[in-house]
Amino acid sequence: LTHANRTLKELEEDSELDVVLRLLDLVTHMMDWDVVDFSNQPSGNKCDVGLAGFMGLSAILNMITEQTLQIPQLCDKFFSLLMNLIELYPDKLATLPEAVFTGLLQLIRMAVSCDSSSVASSGCKTIGHIAYYNFTSGGNSELSRLLQKFSSGNTEPFLAATCRTLLAQCMTYSFDVSLLNVVG
C-alpha cells in the first residue's frame, strides 16, 4: 500500500487494501486444511500448510505498516492469521528466512508500542502466544533460541525487550490498562 501522507480514510478506500484483505482471506482459508494437495494423483505433491501460511503472510509483510494497522479490518485479519499460525505451527516460525522472521518480530513489536489500543491488543495477544510456546517448550526449541538471538538493536532478547516496552507503557498516562488482561 502506498501510504505516505495519506489519511486513514484514503487508505481504507485504496484498491490495494482490497487486494491485501483478499490475500489474507485466501491464506486464512488455506489454513482450514491440514494438507493441501496440488495434484490430481493420490500420491501427489503435498504442501506444508504451516510454512505456506507463513510464506503467504510474508508476501504482504512489506505492505503492513503502523499506519495501515490502524485499519481495523486489516489489523484483525493480519494478527488473527499470525496468531493462528503461531499457535498451530510455532516451529515453522523458526524456519522462515531471516528477513521474514525479523520483519514479523519488528511488526509485532511495533504493534505492541502502537498508540491504538486495538492494534496494541493484537500485538500483545501475539506476544502471549509466542511466550506460551516458549514457556511450554522449556526454552529449548529452535524458536526460543532465535528469540534469544533476535534483539533488533536492543541488547535484550525479543521477549524481554517487548516486556520492558509493555512495562514502560504501564508507567505512562497513555497506556490502556485493559491490555494487561490480554497478555494474561
mmCIF file with all atom_site columns, N, CA, C and O in Angstrom, residues 13-49:
data_model
loop_
_atom_site.group_PDB
_atom_site.id
_atom_site.type_symbol
_atom_site.label_atom_id
_atom_site.label_alt_id
_atom_site.label_comp_id
_atom_site.label_asym_id
_atom_site.label_entity_id
_atom_site.label_seq_id
_atom_site.pdbx_PDB_ins_code
_atom_site.Cartn_x
_atom_site.Cartn_y
_atom_site.Cartn_z
_atom_site.occupancy
_atom_site.B_iso_or_equiv
_atom_site.pdbx_formal_charge
_atom_site.auth_seq_id
_atom_site.auth_comp_id
_atom_site.auth_asym_id
_atom_site.auth_atom_id
_atom_site.pdbx_PDB_model_num
ATOM 1   N N  . GLU A 1 13 ? -10.051 3.342   1.426  1.00 0.00 ? 13 GLU A N  1
ATOM 2   C CA . GLU A 1 13 ? -10.681 3.343   0.109  1.00 0.00 ? 13 GLU A CA 1
ATOM 3   C C  . GLU A 1 13 ? -9.741  2.850   -0.985 1.00 0.00 ? 13 GLU A C  1
ATOM 4   O O  . GLU A 1 13 ? -10.153 2.699   -2.135 1.00 0.00 ? 13 GLU A O  1
ATOM 5   N N  . ASP A 1 14 ? -8.502  2.584   -0.657 1.00 0.00 ? 14 ASP A N  1
ATOM 6   C CA . ASP A 1 14 ? -7.494  2.162   -1.629 1.00 0.00 ? 14 ASP A CA 1
ATOM 7   C C  . ASP A 1 14 ? -7.811  0.758   -2.148 1.00 0.00 ? 14 ASP A C  1
ATOM 8   O O  . ASP A 1 14 ? -8.122  -0.149  -1.382 1.00 0.00 ? 14 ASP A O  1
ATOM 9   N N  . SER A 1 15 ? -7.719  0.575   -3.458 1.00 0.00 ? 15 SER A N  1
ATOM 10  C CA . SER A 1 15 ? -7.983  -0.738  -4.052 1.00 0.00 ? 15 SER A CA 1
ATOM 11  C C  . SER A 1 15 ? -6.910  -1.750  -3.661 1.00 0.00 ? 15 SER A C  1
ATOM 12  O O  . SER A 1 15 ? -7.170  -2.949  -3.619 1.00 0.00 ? 15 SER A O  1
ATOM 13  N N  . GLU A 1 16 ? -5.694  -1.275  -3.354 1.00 0.00 ? 16 GLU A N  1
ATOM 14  C CA . GLU A 1 16 ? -4.638  -2.178  -2.906 1.00 0.00 ? 16 GLU A CA 1
ATOM 15  C C  . GLU A 1 16 ? -5.012  -2.815  -1.569 1.00 0.00 ? 16 GLU A C  1
ATOM 16  O O  . GLU A 1 16 ? -4.647  -3.965  -1.307 1.00 0.00 ? 16 GLU A O  1
ATOM 17  N N  . LEU A 1 17 ? -5.733  -2.084  -0.732 1.00 0.00 ? 17 LEU A N  1
ATOM 18  C CA . LEU A 1 17 ? -6.176  -2.631  0.543  1.00 0.00 ? 17 LEU A CA 1
ATOM 19  C C  . LEU A 1 17 ? -7.079  -3.834  0.297  1.00 0.00 ? 17 LEU A C  1
ATOM 20  O O  . LEU A 1 17 ? -6.962  -4.855  0.972  1.00 0.00 ? 17 LEU A O  1
ATOM 21  N N  . ASP A 1 18 ? -7.958  -3.718  -0.687 1.00 0.00 ? 18 ASP A N  1
ATOM 22  C CA . ASP A 1 18 ? -8.849  -4.824  -1.017 1.00 0.00 ? 18 ASP A CA 1
ATOM 23  C C  . ASP A 1 18 ? -8.044  -6.058  -1.432 1.00 0.00 ? 18 ASP A C  1
ATOM 24  O O  . ASP A 1 18 ? -8.373  -7.180  -1.042 1.00 0.00 ? 18 ASP A O  1
ATOM 25  N N  . VAL A 1 19 ? -6.980  -5.857  -2.179 1.00 0.00 ? 19 VAL A N  1
ATOM 26  C CA . VAL A 1 19 ? -6.124  -6.973  -2.603 1.00 0.00 ? 19 VAL A CA 1
ATOM 27  C C  . VAL A 1 19 ? -5.466  -7.617  -1.383 1.00 0.00 ? 19 VAL A C  1
ATOM 28  O O  . VAL A 1 19 ? -5.445  -8.848  -1.252 1.00 0.00 ? 19 VAL A O  1
ATOM 29  N N  . VAL A 1 20 ? -4.940  -6.810  -0.479 1.00 0.00 ? 20 VAL A N  1
ATOM 30  C CA . VAL A 1 20 ? -4.289  -7.334  0.716  1.00 0.00 ? 20 VAL A CA 1
ATOM 31  C C  . VAL A 1 20 ? -5.296  -8.104  1.570  1.00 0.00 ? 20 VAL A C  1
ATOM 32  O O  . VAL A 1 20 ? -5.003  -9.207  2.056  1.00 0.00 ? 20 VAL A O  1
ATOM 33  N N  . LEU A 1 21 ? -6.489  -7.557  1.734  1.00 0.00 ? 21 LEU A N  1
ATOM 34  C CA . LEU A 1 21 ? -7.518  -8.240  2.519  1.00 0.00 ? 21 LEU A CA 1
ATOM 35  C C  . LEU A 1 21 ? -7.902  -9.571  1.870  1.00 0.00 ? 21 LEU A C  1
ATOM 36  O O  . LEU A 1 21 ? -8.098  -10.573 2.567  1.00 0.00 ? 21 LEU A O  1
ATOM 37  N N  . ARG A 1 22 ? -7.989  -9.592  0.558  1.00 0.00 ? 22 ARG A N  1
ATOM 38  C CA . ARG A 1 22 ? -8.314  -10.847 -0.143 1.00 0.00 ? 22 ARG A CA 1
ATOM 39  C C  . ARG A 1 22 ? -7.182  -11.864 -0.009 1.00 0.00 ? 22 ARG A C  1
ATOM 40  O O  . ARG A 1 22 ? -7.439  -13.067 0.135  1.00 0.00 ? 22 ARG A O  1
ATOM 41  N N  . LEU A 1 23 ? -5.931  -11.399 -0.056 1.00 0.00 ? 23 LEU A N  1
ATOM 42  C CA . LEU A 1 23 ? -4.802  -12.310 0.160  1.00 0.00 ? 23 LEU A CA 1
ATOM 43  C C  . LEU A 1 23 ? -4.835  -12.898 1.570  1.00 0.00 ? 23 LEU A C  1
ATOM 44  O O  . LEU A 1 23 ? -4.587  -14.095 1.755  1.00 0.00 ? 23 LEU A O  1
ATOM 45  N N  . LEU A 1 24 ? -5.144  -12.068 2.546  1.00 0.00 ? 24 LEU A N  1
ATOM 46  C CA . LEU A 1 24 ? -5.267  -12.565 3.915  1.00 0.00 ? 24 LEU A CA 1
ATOM 47  C C  . LEU A 1 24 ? -6.390  -13.593 4.016  1.00 0.00 ? 24 LEU A C  1
ATOM 48  O O  . LEU A 1 24 ? -6.243  -14.627 4.684  1.00 0.00 ? 24 LEU A O  1
ATOM 49  N N  . ASP A 1 25 ? -7.514  -13.325 3.349  1.00 0.00 ? 25 ASP A N  1
ATOM 50  C CA . ASP A 1 25 ? -8.618  -14.284 3.338  1.00 0.00 ? 25 ASP A CA 1
ATOM 51  C C  . ASP A 1 25 ? -8.207  -15.602 2.688  1.00 0.00 ? 25 ASP A C  1
ATOM 52  O O  . ASP A 1 25 ? -8.560  -16.683 3.164  1.00 0.00 ? 25 ASP A O  1
ATOM 53  N N  . LEU A 1 26 ? -7.456  -15.502 1.594  1.00 0.00 ? 26 LEU A N  1
ATOM 54  C CA . LEU A 1 26 ? -7.008  -16.697 0.882  1.00 0.00 ? 26 LEU A CA 1
ATOM 55  C C  . LEU A 1 26 ? -6.094  -17.554 1.771  1.00 0.00 ? 26 LEU A C  1
ATOM 56  O O  . LEU A 1 26 ? -6.291  -18.770 1.883  1.00 0.00 ? 26 LEU A O  1
ATOM 57  N N  . VAL A 1 27 ? -5.128  -16.927 2.398  1.00 0.00 ? 27 VAL A N  1
ATOM 58  C CA . VAL A 1 27 ? -4.208  -17.674 3.263  1.00 0.00 ? 27 VAL A CA 1
ATOM 59  C C  . VAL A 1 27 ? -4.966  -18.247 4.460  1.00 0.00 ? 27 VAL A C  1
ATOM 60  O O  . VAL A 1 27 ? -4.745  -19.392 4.864  1.00 0.00 ? 27 VAL A O  1
ATOM 61  N N  . THR A 1 28 ? -5.891  -17.471 5.015  1.00 0.00 ? 28 THR A N  1
ATOM 62  C CA . THR A 1 28 ? -6.700  -17.946 6.135  1.00 0.00 ? 28 THR A CA 1
ATOM 63  C C  . THR A 1 28 ? -7.533  -19.151 5.715  1.00 0.00 ? 28 THR A C  1
ATOM 64  O O  . THR A 1 28 ? -7.617  -20.144 6.446  1.00 0.00 ? 28 THR A O  1
ATOM 65  N N  . HIS A 1 29 ? -8.139  -19.077 4.542  1.00 0.00 ? 29 HIS A N  1
ATOM 66  C CA . HIS A 1 29 ? -8.940  -20.210 4.039  1.00 0.00 ? 29 HIS A CA 1
ATOM 67  C C  . HIS A 1 29 ? -8.051  -21.441 3.844  1.00 0.00 ? 29 HIS A C  1
ATOM 68  O O  . HIS A 1 29 ? -8.450  -22.559 4.157  1.00 0.00 ? 29 HIS A O  1
ATOM 69  N N  . MET A 1 30 ? -6.852  -21.239 3.341  1.00 0.00 ? 30 MET A N  1
ATOM 70  C CA . MET A 1 30 ? -5.933  -22.341 3.130  1.00 0.00 ? 30 MET A CA 1
ATOM 71  C C  . MET A 1 30 ? -5.597  -23.015 4.463  1.00 0.00 ? 30 MET A C  1
ATOM 72  O O  . MET A 1 30 ? -5.384  -24.223 4.527  1.00 0.00 ? 30 MET A O  1
ATOM 73  N N  . MET A 1 31 ? -5.568  -22.227 5.537  1.00 0.00 ? 31 MET A N  1
ATOM 74  C CA . MET A 1 31 ? -5.228  -22.770 6.844  1.00 0.00 ? 31 MET A CA 1
ATOM 75  C C  . MET A 1 31 ? -6.314  -23.714 7.369  1.00 0.00 ? 31 MET A C  1
ATOM 76  O O  . MET A 1 31 ? -6.073  -24.454 8.318  1.00 0.00 ? 31 MET A O  1
ATOM 77  N N  . ASP A 1 32 ? -7.483  -23.701 6.755  1.00 0.00 ? 32 ASP A N  1
ATOM 78  C CA . ASP A 1 32 ? -8.552  -24.610 7.166  1.00 0.00 ? 32 ASP A CA 1
ATOM 79  C C  . ASP A 1 32 ? -8.242  -26.059 6.813  1.00 0.00 ? 32 ASP A C  1
ATOM 80  O O  . ASP A 1 32 ? -8.888  -26.981 7.294  1.00 0.00 ? 32 ASP A O  1
ATOM 81  N N  . TRP A 1 33 ? -7.268  -26.255 5.965  1.00 0.00 ? 33 TRP A N  1
ATOM 82  C CA . TRP A 1 33 ? -6.899  -27.597 5.517  1.00 0.00 ? 33 TRP A CA 1
ATOM 83  C C  . TRP A 1 33 ? -5.621  -28.022 6.207  1.00 0.00 ? 33 TRP A C  1
ATOM 84  O O  . TRP A 1 33 ? -4.684  -27.244 6.332  1.00 0.00 ? 33 TRP A O  1
ATOM 85  N N  . ASP A 1 34 ? -5.573  -29.273 6.641  1.00 0.00 ? 34 ASP A N  1
ATOM 86  C CA . ASP A 1 34 ? -4.341  -29.786 7.258  1.00 0.00 ? 34 ASP A CA 1
ATOM 87  C C  . ASP A 1 34 ? -3.249  -29.970 6.225  1.00 0.00 ? 34 ASP A C  1
ATOM 88  O O  . ASP A 1 34 ? -2.083  -29.699 6.467  1.00 0.00 ? 34 ASP A O  1
ATOM 89  N N  . VAL A 1 35 ? -3.614  -30.452 5.063  1.00 0.00 ? 35 VAL A N  1
ATOM 90  C CA . VAL A 1 35 ? -2.661  -30.669 3.983  1.00 0.00 ? 35 VAL A CA 1
ATOM 91  C C  . VAL A 1 35 ? -3.337  -30.247 2.690  1.00 0.00 ? 35 VAL A C  1
ATOM 92  O O  . VAL A 1 35 ? -4.481  -30.593 2.445  1.00 0.00 ? 35 VAL A O  1
ATOM 93  N N  . VAL A 1 36 ? -2.631  -29.483 1.903  1.00 0.00 ? 36 VAL A N  1
ATOM 94  C CA . VAL A 1 36 ? -3.150  -29.051 0.621  1.00 0.00 ? 36 VAL A CA 1
ATOM 95  C C  . VAL A 1 36 ? -2.525  -29.920 -0.455 1.00 0.00 ? 36 VAL A C  1
ATOM 96  O O  . VAL A 1 36 ? -1.308  -30.032 -0.536 1.00 0.00 ? 36 VAL A O  1
ATOM 97  N N  . ASP A 1 37 ? -3.355  -30.543 -1.268 1.00 0.00 ? 37 ASP A N  1
ATOM 98  C CA . ASP A 1 37 ? -2.886  -31.422 -2.333 1.00 0.00 ? 37 ASP A CA 1
ATOM 99  C C  . ASP A 1 37 ? -3.045  -30.683 -3.655 1.00 0.00 ? 37 ASP A C  1
ATOM 100 O O  . ASP A 1 37 ? -4.153  -30.363 -4.057 1.00 0.00 ? 37 ASP A O  1
ATOM 101 N N  . PHE A 1 38 ? -1.924  -30.399 -4.321 1.00 0.00 ? 38 PHE A N  1
ATOM 102 C CA . PHE A 1 38 ? -1.954  -29.645 -5.559 1.00 0.00 ? 38 PHE A CA 1
ATOM 103 C C  . PHE A 1 38 ? -1.975  -30.534 -6.798 1.00 0.00 ? 38 PHE A C  1
ATOM 104 O O  . PHE A 1 38 ? -1.817  -30.058 -7.905 1.00 0.00 ? 38 PHE A O  1
ATOM 105 N N  . SER A 1 39 ? -2.161  -31.826 -6.636 1.00 0.00 ? 39 SER A N  1
ATOM 106 C CA . SER A 1 39 ? -2.189  -32.711 -7.796 1.00 0.00 ? 39 SER A CA 1
ATOM 107 C C  . SER A 1 39 ? -3.478  -33.511 -7.806 1.00 0.00 ? 39 SER A C  1
ATOM 108 O O  . SER A 1 39 ? -4.197  -33.590 -6.818 1.00 0.00 ? 39 SER A O  1
ATOM 109 N N  . ASN A 1 40 ? -3.751  -34.139 -8.932 1.00 0.00 ? 40 ASN A N  1
ATOM 110 C CA . ASN A 1 40 ? -4.932  -34.984 -9.060 1.00 0.00 ? 40 ASN A CA 1
ATOM 111 C C  . ASN A 1 40 ? -4.610  -36.427 -8.699 1.00 0.00 ? 40 ASN A C  1
ATOM 112 O O  . ASN A 1 40 ? -5.488  -37.266 -8.685 1.00 0.00 ? 40 ASN A O  1
ATOM 113 N N  . GLN A 1 41 ? -3.359  -36.726 -8.452 1.00 0.00 ? 41 GLN A N  1
ATOM 114 C CA . GLN A 1 41 ? -2.940  -38.092 -8.167 1.00 0.00 ? 41 GLN A CA 1
ATOM 115 C C  . GLN A 1 41 ? -2.914  -38.329 -6.657 1.00 0.00 ? 41 GLN A C  1
ATOM 116 O O  . GLN A 1 41 ? -2.548  -37.446 -5.889 1.00 0.00 ? 41 GLN A O  1
ATOM 117 N N  . PRO A 1 42 ? -3.295  -39.552 -6.238 1.00 0.00 ? 42 PRO A N  1
ATOM 118 C CA . PRO A 1 42 ? -3.304  -39.859 -4.804 1.00 0.00 ? 42 PRO A CA 1
ATOM 119 C C  . PRO A 1 42 ? -1.941  -39.696 -4.145 1.00 0.00 ? 42 PRO A C  1
ATOM 120 O O  . PRO A 1 42 ? -1.847  -39.345 -2.987 1.00 0.00 ? 42 PRO A O  1
ATOM 121 N N  . SER A 1 43 ? -0.860  -39.930 -4.859 1.00 0.00 ? 43 SER A N  1
ATOM 122 C CA . SER A 1 43 ? 0.468   -39.790 -4.267 1.00 0.00 ? 43 SER A CA 1
ATOM 123 C C  . SER A 1 43 ? 1.113   -38.469 -4.681 1.00 0.00 ? 43 SER A C  1
ATOM 124 O O  . SER A 1 43 ? 2.319   -38.362 -4.766 1.00 0.00 ? 43 SER A O  1
ATOM 125 N N  . GLY A 1 44 ? 0.287   -37.472 -4.917 1.00 0.00 ? 44 GLY A N  1
ATOM 126 C CA . GLY A 1 44 ? 0.774   -36.187 -5.420 1.00 0.00 ? 44 GLY A CA 1
ATOM 127 C C  . GLY A 1 44 ? 1.611   -35.420 -4.423 1.00 0.00 ? 44 GLY A C  1
ATOM 128 O O  . GLY A 1 44 ? 1.772   -35.807 -3.267 1.00 0.00 ? 44 GLY A O  1
ATOM 129 N N  . ASN A 1 45 ? 2.164   -34.314 -4.882 1.00 0.00 ? 45 ASN A N  1
ATOM 130 C CA . ASN A 1 45 ? 2.977   -33.452 -4.038 1.00 0.00 ? 45 ASN A CA 1
ATOM 131 C C  . ASN A 1 45 ? 2.096   -32.776 -2.997 1.00 0.00 ? 45 ASN A C  1
ATOM 132 O O  . ASN A 1 45 ? 1.068   -32.216 -3.327 1.00 0.00 ? 45 ASN A O  1
ATOM 133 N N  . LYS A 1 46 ? 2.523   -32.815 -1.774 1.00 0.00 ? 46 LYS A N  1
ATOM 134 C CA . LYS A 1 46 ? 1.781   -32.186 -0.685 1.00 0.00 ? 46 LYS A CA 1
ATOM 135 C C  . LYS A 1 46 ? 2.509   -30.917 -0.268 1.00 0.00 ? 46 LYS A C  1
ATOM 136 O O  . LYS A 1 46 ? 3.711   -30.797 -0.389 1.00 0.00 ? 46 LYS A O  1
ATOM 137 N N  . CYS A 1 47 ? 1.737   -29.985 0.242  1.00 0.00 ? 47 CYS A N  1
ATOM 138 C CA . CYS A 1 47 ? 2.291   -28.696 0.656  1.00 0.00 ? 47 CYS A CA 1
ATOM 139 C C  . CYS A 1 47 ? 2.230   -28.604 2.176  1.00 0.00 ? 47 CYS A C  1
ATOM 140 O O  . CYS A 1 47 ? 1.241   -28.977 2.790  1.00 0.00 ? 47 CYS A O  1
ATOM 141 N N  . ASP A 1 48 ? 3.271   -28.106 2.780  1.00 0.00 ? 48 ASP A N  1
ATOM 142 C CA . ASP A 1 48 ? 3.307   -27.867 4.217  1.00 0.00 ? 48 ASP A CA 1
ATOM 143 C C  . ASP A 1 48 ? 2.466   -26.620 4.484  1.00 0.00 ? 48 ASP A C  1
ATOM 144 O O  . ASP A 1 48 ? 2.872   -25.499 4.165  1.00 0.00 ? 48 ASP A O  1
ATOM 145 N N  . VAL A 1 49 ? 1.291   -26.814 5.061  1.00 0.00 ? 49 VAL A N  1
ATOM 146 C CA . VAL A 1 49 ? 0.342   -25.715 5.248  1.00 0.00 ? 49 VAL A CA 1
ATOM 147 C C  . VAL A 1 49 ? 0.900   -24.634 6.167  1.00 0.00 ? 49 VAL A C  1
ATOM 148 O O  . VAL A 1 49 ? 0.732   -23.445 5.911  1.00 0.00 ? 49 VAL A O  1
#
